Coordinates of C-alpha atoms and ligand atoms in Angstrom, one line a residue:
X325 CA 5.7 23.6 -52.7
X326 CA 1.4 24.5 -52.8
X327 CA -0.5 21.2 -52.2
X328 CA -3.2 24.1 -51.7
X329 CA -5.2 22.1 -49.2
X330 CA -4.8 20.6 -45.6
X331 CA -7.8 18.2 -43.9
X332 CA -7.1 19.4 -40.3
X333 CA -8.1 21.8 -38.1
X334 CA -4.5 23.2 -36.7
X335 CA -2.7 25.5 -39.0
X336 CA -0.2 27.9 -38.5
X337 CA -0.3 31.4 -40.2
X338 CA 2.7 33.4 -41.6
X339 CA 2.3 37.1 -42.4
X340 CA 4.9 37.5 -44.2
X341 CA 3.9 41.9 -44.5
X342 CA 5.6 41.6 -41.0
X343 CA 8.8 40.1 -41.9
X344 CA 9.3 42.7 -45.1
X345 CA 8.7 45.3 -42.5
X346 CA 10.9 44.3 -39.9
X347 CA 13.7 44.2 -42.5
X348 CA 13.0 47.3 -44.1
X349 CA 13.0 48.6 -40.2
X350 CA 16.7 47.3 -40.0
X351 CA 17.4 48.6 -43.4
X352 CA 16.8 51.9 -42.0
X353 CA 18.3 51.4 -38.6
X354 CA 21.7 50.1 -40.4
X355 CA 24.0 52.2 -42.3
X356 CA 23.8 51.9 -46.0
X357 CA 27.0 50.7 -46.4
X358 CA 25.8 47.4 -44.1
X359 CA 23.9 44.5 -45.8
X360 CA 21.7 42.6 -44.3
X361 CA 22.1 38.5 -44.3
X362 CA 18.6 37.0 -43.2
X363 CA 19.0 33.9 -41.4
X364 CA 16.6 31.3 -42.7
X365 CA 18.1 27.9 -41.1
X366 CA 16.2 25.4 -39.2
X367 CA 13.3 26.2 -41.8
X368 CA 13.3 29.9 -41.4
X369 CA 12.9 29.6 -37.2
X370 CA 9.7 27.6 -38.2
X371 CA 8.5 30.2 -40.2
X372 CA 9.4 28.7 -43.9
X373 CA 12.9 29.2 -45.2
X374 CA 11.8 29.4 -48.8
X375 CA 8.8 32.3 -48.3
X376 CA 10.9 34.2 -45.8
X377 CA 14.0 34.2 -47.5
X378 CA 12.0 35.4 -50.8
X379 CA 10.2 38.1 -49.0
X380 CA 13.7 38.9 -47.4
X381 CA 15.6 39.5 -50.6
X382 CA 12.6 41.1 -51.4
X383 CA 12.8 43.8 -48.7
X384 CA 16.6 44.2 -48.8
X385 CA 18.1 41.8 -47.6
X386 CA 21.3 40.6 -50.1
X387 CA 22.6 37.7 -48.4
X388 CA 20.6 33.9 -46.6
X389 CA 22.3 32.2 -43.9
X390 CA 21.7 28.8 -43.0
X391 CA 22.7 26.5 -40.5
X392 CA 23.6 23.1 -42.9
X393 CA 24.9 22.1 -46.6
X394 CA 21.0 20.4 -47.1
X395 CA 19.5 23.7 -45.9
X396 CA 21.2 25.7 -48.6
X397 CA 20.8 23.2 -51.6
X398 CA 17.6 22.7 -50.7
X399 CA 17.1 26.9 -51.0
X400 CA 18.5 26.2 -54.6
X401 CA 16.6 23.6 -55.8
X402 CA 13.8 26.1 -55.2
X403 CA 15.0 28.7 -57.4
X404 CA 17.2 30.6 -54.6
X405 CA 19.8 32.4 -56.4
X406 CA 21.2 35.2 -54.0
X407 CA 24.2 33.9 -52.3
X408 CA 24.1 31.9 -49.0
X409 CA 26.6 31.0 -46.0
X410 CA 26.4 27.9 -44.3
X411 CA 27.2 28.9 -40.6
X412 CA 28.0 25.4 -39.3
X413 CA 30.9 23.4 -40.2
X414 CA 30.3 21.4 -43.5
X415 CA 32.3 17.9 -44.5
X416 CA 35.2 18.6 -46.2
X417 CA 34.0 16.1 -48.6
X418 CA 30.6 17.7 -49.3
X419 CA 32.7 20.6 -50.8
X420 CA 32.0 19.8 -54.1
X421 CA 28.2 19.8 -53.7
X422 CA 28.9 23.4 -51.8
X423 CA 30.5 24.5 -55.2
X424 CA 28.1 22.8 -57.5
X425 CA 25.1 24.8 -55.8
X426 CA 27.4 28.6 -55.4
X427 CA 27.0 27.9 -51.6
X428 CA 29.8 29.5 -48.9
X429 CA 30.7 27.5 -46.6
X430 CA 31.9 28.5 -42.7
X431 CA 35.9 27.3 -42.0
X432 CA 38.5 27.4 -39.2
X433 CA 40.4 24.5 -39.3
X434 CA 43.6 24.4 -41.8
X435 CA 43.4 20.6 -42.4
X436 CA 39.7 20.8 -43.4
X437 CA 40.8 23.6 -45.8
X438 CA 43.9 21.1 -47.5
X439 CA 40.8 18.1 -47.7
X440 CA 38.1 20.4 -49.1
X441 CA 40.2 21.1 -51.7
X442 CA 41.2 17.9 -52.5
X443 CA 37.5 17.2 -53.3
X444 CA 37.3 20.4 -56.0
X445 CA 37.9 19.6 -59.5
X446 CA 39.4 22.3 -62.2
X447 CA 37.2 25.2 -62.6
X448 CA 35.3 24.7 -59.2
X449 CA 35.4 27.3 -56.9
X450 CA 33.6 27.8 -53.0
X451 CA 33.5 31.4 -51.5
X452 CA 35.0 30.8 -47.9
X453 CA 33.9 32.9 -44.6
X454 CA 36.1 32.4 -41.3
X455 CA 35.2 31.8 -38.4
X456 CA 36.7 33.6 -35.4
X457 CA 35.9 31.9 -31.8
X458 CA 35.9 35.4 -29.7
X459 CA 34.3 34.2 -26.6
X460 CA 30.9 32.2 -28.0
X461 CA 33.5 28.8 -27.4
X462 CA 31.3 27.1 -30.1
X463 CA 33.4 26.8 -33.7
X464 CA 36.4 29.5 -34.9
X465 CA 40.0 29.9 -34.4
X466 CA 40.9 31.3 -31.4
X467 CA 44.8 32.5 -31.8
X468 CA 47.1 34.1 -34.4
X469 CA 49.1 31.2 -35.5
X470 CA 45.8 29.5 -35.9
X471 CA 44.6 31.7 -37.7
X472 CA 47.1 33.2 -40.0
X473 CA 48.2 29.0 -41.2
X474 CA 44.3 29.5 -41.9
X475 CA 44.6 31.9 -44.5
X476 CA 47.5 30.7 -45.9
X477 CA 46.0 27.5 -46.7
X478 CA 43.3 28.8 -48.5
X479 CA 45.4 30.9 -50.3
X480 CA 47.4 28.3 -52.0
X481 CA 44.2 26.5 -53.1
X482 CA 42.9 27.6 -56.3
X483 CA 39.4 26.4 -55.4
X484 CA 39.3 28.5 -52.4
X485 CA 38.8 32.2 -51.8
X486 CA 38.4 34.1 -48.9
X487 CA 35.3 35.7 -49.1
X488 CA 34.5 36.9 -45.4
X489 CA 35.3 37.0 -41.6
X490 CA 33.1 36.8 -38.9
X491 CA 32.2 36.1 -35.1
X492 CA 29.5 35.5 -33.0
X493 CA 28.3 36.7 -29.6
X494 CA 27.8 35.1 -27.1
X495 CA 26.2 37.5 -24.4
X496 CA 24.8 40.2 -27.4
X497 CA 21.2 40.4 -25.6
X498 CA 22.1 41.4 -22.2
X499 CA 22.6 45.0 -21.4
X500 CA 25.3 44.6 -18.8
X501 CA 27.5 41.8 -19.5
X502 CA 30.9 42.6 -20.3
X503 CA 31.9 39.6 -22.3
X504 CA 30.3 41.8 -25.3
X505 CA 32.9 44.3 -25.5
X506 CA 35.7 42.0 -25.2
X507 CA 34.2 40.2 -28.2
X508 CA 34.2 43.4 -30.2
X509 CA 38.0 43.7 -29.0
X510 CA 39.4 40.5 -29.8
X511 CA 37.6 40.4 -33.0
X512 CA 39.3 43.7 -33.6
X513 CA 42.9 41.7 -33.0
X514 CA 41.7 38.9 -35.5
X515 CA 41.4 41.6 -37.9
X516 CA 44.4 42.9 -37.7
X517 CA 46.1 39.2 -37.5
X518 CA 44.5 38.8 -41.2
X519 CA 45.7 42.2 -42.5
X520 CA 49.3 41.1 -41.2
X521 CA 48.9 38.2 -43.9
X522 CA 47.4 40.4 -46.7
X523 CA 44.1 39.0 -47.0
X524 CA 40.9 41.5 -47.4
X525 CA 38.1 39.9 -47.7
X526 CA 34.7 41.8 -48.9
X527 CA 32.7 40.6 -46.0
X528 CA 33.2 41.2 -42.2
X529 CA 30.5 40.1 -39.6
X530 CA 30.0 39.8 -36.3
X531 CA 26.1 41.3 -35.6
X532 CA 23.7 38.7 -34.8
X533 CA 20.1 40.8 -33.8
X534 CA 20.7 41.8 -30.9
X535 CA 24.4 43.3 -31.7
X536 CA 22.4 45.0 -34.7
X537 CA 20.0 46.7 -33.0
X538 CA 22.5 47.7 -30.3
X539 CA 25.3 48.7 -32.2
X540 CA 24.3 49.6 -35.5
X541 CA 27.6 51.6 -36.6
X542 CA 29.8 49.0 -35.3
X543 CA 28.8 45.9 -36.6
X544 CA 31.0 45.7 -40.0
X545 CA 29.0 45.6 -43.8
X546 CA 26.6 43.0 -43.2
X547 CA 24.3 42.3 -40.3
X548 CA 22.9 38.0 -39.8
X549 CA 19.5 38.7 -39.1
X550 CA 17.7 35.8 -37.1
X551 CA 15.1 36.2 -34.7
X552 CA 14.1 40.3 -34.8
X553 CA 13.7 39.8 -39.0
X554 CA 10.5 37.3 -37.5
X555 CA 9.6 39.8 -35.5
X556 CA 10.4 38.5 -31.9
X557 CA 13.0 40.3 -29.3
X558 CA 16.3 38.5 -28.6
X559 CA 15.7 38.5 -25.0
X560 CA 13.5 40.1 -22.5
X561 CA 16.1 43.0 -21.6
X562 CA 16.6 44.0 -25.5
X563 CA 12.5 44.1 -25.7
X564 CA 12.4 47.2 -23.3
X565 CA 14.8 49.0 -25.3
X566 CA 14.1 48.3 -29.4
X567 CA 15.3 50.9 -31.3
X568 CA 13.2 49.6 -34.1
X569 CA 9.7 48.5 -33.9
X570 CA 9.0 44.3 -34.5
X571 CA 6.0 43.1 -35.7
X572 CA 5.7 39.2 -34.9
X573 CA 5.0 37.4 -38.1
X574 CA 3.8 33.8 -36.6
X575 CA 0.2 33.5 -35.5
X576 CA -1.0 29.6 -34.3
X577 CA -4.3 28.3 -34.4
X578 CA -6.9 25.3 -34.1
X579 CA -10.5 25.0 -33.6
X580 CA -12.7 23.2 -30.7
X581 CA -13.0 19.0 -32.1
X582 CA -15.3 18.3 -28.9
X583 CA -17.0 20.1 -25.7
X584 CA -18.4 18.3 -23.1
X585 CA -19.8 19.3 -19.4
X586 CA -18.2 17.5 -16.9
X587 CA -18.8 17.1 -13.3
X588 CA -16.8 17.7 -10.1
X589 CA -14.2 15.3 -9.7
X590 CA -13.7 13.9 -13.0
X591 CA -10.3 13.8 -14.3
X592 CA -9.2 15.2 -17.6
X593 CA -6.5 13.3 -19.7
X594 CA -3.7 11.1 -19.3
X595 CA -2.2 10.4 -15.8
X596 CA -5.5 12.0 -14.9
X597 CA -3.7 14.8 -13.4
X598 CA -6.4 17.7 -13.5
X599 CA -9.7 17.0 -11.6
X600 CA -12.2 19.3 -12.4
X601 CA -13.6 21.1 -9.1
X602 CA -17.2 21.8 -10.4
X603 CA -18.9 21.5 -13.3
X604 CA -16.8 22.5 -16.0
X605 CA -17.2 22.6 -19.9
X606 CA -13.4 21.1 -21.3
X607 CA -13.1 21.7 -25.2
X608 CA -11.0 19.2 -26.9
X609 CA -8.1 20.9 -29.5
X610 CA -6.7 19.0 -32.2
X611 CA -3.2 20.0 -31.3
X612 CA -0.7 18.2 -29.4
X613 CA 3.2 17.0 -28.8
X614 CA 3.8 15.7 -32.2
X615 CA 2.8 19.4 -33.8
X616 CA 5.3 20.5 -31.2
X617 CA 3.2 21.9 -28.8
X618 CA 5.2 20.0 -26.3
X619 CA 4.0 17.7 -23.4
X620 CA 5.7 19.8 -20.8
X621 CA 3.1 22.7 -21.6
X622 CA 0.9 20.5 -19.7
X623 CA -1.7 21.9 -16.7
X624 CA 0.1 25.3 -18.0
X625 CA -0.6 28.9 -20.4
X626 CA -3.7 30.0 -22.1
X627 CA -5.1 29.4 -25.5
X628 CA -7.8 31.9 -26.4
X629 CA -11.5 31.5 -27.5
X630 CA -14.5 33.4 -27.8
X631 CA -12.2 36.5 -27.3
X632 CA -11.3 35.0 -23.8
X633 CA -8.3 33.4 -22.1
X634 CA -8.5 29.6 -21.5
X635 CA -6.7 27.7 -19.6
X636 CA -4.6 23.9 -20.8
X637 CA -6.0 21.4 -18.3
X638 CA -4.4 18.0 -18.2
X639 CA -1.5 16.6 -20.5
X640 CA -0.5 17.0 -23.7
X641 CA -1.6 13.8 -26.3
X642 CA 0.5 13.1 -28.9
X643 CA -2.4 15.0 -31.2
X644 CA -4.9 16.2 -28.9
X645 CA -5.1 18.9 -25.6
X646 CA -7.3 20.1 -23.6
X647 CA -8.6 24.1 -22.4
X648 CA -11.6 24.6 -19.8
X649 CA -14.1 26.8 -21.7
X650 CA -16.3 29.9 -19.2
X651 CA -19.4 28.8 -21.1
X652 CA -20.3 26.3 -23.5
X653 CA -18.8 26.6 -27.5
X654 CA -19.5 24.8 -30.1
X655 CA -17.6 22.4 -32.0
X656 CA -15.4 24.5 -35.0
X657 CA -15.2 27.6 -33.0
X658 CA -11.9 28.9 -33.7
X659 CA -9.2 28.8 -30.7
X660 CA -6.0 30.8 -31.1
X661 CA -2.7 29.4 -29.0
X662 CA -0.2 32.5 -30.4
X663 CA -1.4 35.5 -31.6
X664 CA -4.5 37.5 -31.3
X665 CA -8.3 37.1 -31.4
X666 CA -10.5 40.1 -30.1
X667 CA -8.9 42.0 -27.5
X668 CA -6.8 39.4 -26.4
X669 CA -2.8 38.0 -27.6
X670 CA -0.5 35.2 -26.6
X671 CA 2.6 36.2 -27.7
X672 CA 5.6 33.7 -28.7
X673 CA 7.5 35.4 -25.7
X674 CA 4.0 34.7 -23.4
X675 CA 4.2 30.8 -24.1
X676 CA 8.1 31.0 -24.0
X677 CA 8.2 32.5 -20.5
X678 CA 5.7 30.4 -19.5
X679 CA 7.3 27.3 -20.1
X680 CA 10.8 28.1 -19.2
X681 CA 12.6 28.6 -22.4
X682 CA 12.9 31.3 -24.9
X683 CA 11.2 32.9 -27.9
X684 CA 13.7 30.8 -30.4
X685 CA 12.7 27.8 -29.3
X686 CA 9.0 27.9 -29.9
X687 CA 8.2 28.1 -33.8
X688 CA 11.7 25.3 -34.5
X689 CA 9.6 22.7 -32.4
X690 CA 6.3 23.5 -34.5
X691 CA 6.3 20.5 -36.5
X692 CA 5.5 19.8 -40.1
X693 CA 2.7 18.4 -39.3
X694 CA 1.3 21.7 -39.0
X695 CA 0.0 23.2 -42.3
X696 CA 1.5 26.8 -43.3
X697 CA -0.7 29.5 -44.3
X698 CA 1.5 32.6 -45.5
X699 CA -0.1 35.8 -46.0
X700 CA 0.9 38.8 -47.4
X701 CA -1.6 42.3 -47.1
X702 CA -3.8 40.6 -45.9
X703 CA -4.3 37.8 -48.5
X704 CA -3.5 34.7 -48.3
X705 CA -0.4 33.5 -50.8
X706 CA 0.4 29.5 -50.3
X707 CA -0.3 27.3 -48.3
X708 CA 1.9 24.5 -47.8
X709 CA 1.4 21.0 -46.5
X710 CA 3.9 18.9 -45.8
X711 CA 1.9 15.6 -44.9
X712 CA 0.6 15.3 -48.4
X713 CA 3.7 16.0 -49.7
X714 CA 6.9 13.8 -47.6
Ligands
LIG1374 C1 26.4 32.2 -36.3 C2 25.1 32.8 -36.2 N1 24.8 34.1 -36.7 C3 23.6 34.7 -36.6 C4 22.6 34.1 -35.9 C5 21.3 34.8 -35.8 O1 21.1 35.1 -34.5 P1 19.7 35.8 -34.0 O2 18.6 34.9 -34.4 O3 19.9 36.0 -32.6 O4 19.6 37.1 -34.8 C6 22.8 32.8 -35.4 C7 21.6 32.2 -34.7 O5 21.7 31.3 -33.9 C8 24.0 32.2 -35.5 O6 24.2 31.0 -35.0

């Protein structure tokens, strides 16, 4: 999708150089005998699933994960051919589409197995991956009878094959917390509960980032890059101690709509909950909550312009916010609210610490209202604009 155009002043810019480097940094960091599966759901963590998974296959990667069914068509219908998992639990009855489009879907429950199937005609097949609950206490099997009737049931499907095994940490980016290794031990167990029924299948997973860039060697043959292939840490403690260097791919910008002096004791916004204590020049920013930059940002952070940090003052519009400029700017000068202009940065972890949450969070809620620039060495490739284009 290239409507080439967009008739605002917010964008959001994609260098997708950075992700191709971050996975040819885990390509290096991983044994050669581990693939890597980039994780492109919730539209590539904001980033674009399409131009990130491309650039990922590009730079090594072999495998796409997603989160849901549409996610993974939708990868299709764009010319996706590599394969792809679907992490999340799909309807039994949606198996059909799953085969139509080569998509693998994510199981642990026998009775959806024995339904699934039941929605396959002759000749339709769906690769299968397992899912093993080993402490996360999300989706998977959790004991041996469980699991092994699991296996069985696929087994007597002729639709079905087993394709992979995997599990998920829960605890992966903190240095000390012991639920990690007892994860790596009871997924060990489930291992050997599937050898006991004979089934080997090709794939066996369990490293999110965080368990890849800790534990490298032990992760299985193919490592579900998320967050670190975009360039972020997992979590504060794992940024400290990267074994492999991450180059953040997501840049957001806007530029000044309006600057205006105003004087001591006028109020800024709604609620009126900023009163400016001299005289004060407040530029305008055509950003706001329905872009995602959320309401409960409000009175806090920095956005940067002229080279300089500026401070939010007042609330969050639905479209619009507010920064108190050092001097007077004019109207177009360019504002940056995540990445770097000058000397200065605002990192995704910077607003993510600042407004209580984490890295992850910040480029999902960046809505499609926000035109996508993605460049690549320096040039600019696409842009894509959803607005023109629902
Ligand atoms: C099952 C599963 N695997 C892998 C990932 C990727 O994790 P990360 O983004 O921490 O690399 C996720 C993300 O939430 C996930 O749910």
């Amino acid at each position: 999708m290239d409507t080439g155009e967009f008739y605002r002043d917010t964008w959001a810019e994609i260098d997708l150089s950075c992700i191709e480097e971050n996975i040819r940094s885990f390509r290096h960091l991983l044994p050669d005998t581990t693939e890597i599966m980039a994780v492109v759901k919730a539209n590539g963590y904001g980033h674009g699933a399409l131009p990130v998974a491309k650039t990922a296959l590009e730079a090594g990667a072999t495998y796409l994960a997603v989160a849901l069914l549409d996610e993974a068509v939708a990868l299709r219908k764009h010319g996706i051919e590599a394969p792809i998992l679907v992490l999340g639990r799909t309807r039994p009855e949606d198996a059909g589409i799953a085969a139509k489009y080569r998509v693998a879907l994510t199981v642990f429950q026998a009775s959806w197995v024995s339904e699934a199937s039941s929605h396959l005609q002759d000749g339709q097949q769906i690769p299968l991956h397992l899912k093993v609950d080993t402490g996360m206490g999300r989706i998977g099997t959790r004991d041996k009878e469980e699991t092994q009737e699991l296996v069985r049931t696929i087994e007597k499907s002729p639709h079905l094959e087993l394709e992979g095994v995997f599990t998920h940490f829960a605890t992966a980016d903190e240095l000390e917390s012991p639920l990690v290794e007892q994860q790596f031990e009871r997924f060990s167990e489930s291992l050997a509960w599937l050898k006991e029924t004979g089934a080997a299948p090709r794939y066996i997973h369990c490293g999110n980032s965080a368990a890849s860039l800790r534990f490298p060697e032990q992760i299985f043959n193919i490592a579900r890059i998320g967050i670190s292939m975009y360039g972020l840490a997992p979590s504060g403690e794992l940024k400290n101690v990267l074994p492999i260097p991450l180059k953040e791919a997501f840049a957001l910008n806007t530029r000044l709509v309006h600057v205006k002096k105003v004087q001591p004791g006028d109020t800024v916004s709604y609620g009126a909950t900023y009163t400016a204590k001299e005289e004060e020049w407040i530029g305008t920013l055509p950003i706001g909550y329905a872009d995602g930059w959320q309401r409960r940002y409000a009175n806090q952070g920095h956005a940067i312009a002229g080279g300089v940090k500026v401070p939010f003052v007042g609330r969050i519009c639905m479209d619009q916010c507010m920064v108190r400029l050092p001097y007077e700017m004019k109207v177009g000068d360019p504002v940056t609210l995540i990445g770097e202009q000058g000397s200065e940065k605002i990192s995704m972890d910077d607003v993510a610490v600042q407004n209580d949450t984490i890295n992850y969070e910040i480029p999902c809620l960046i809505t499609s209202r926000v035109p996508r620039i993605y460049k690549k060495s320096g040039r600019i490739l696409e842009k894509v604009n959803v607005i023109l284009n629902f």
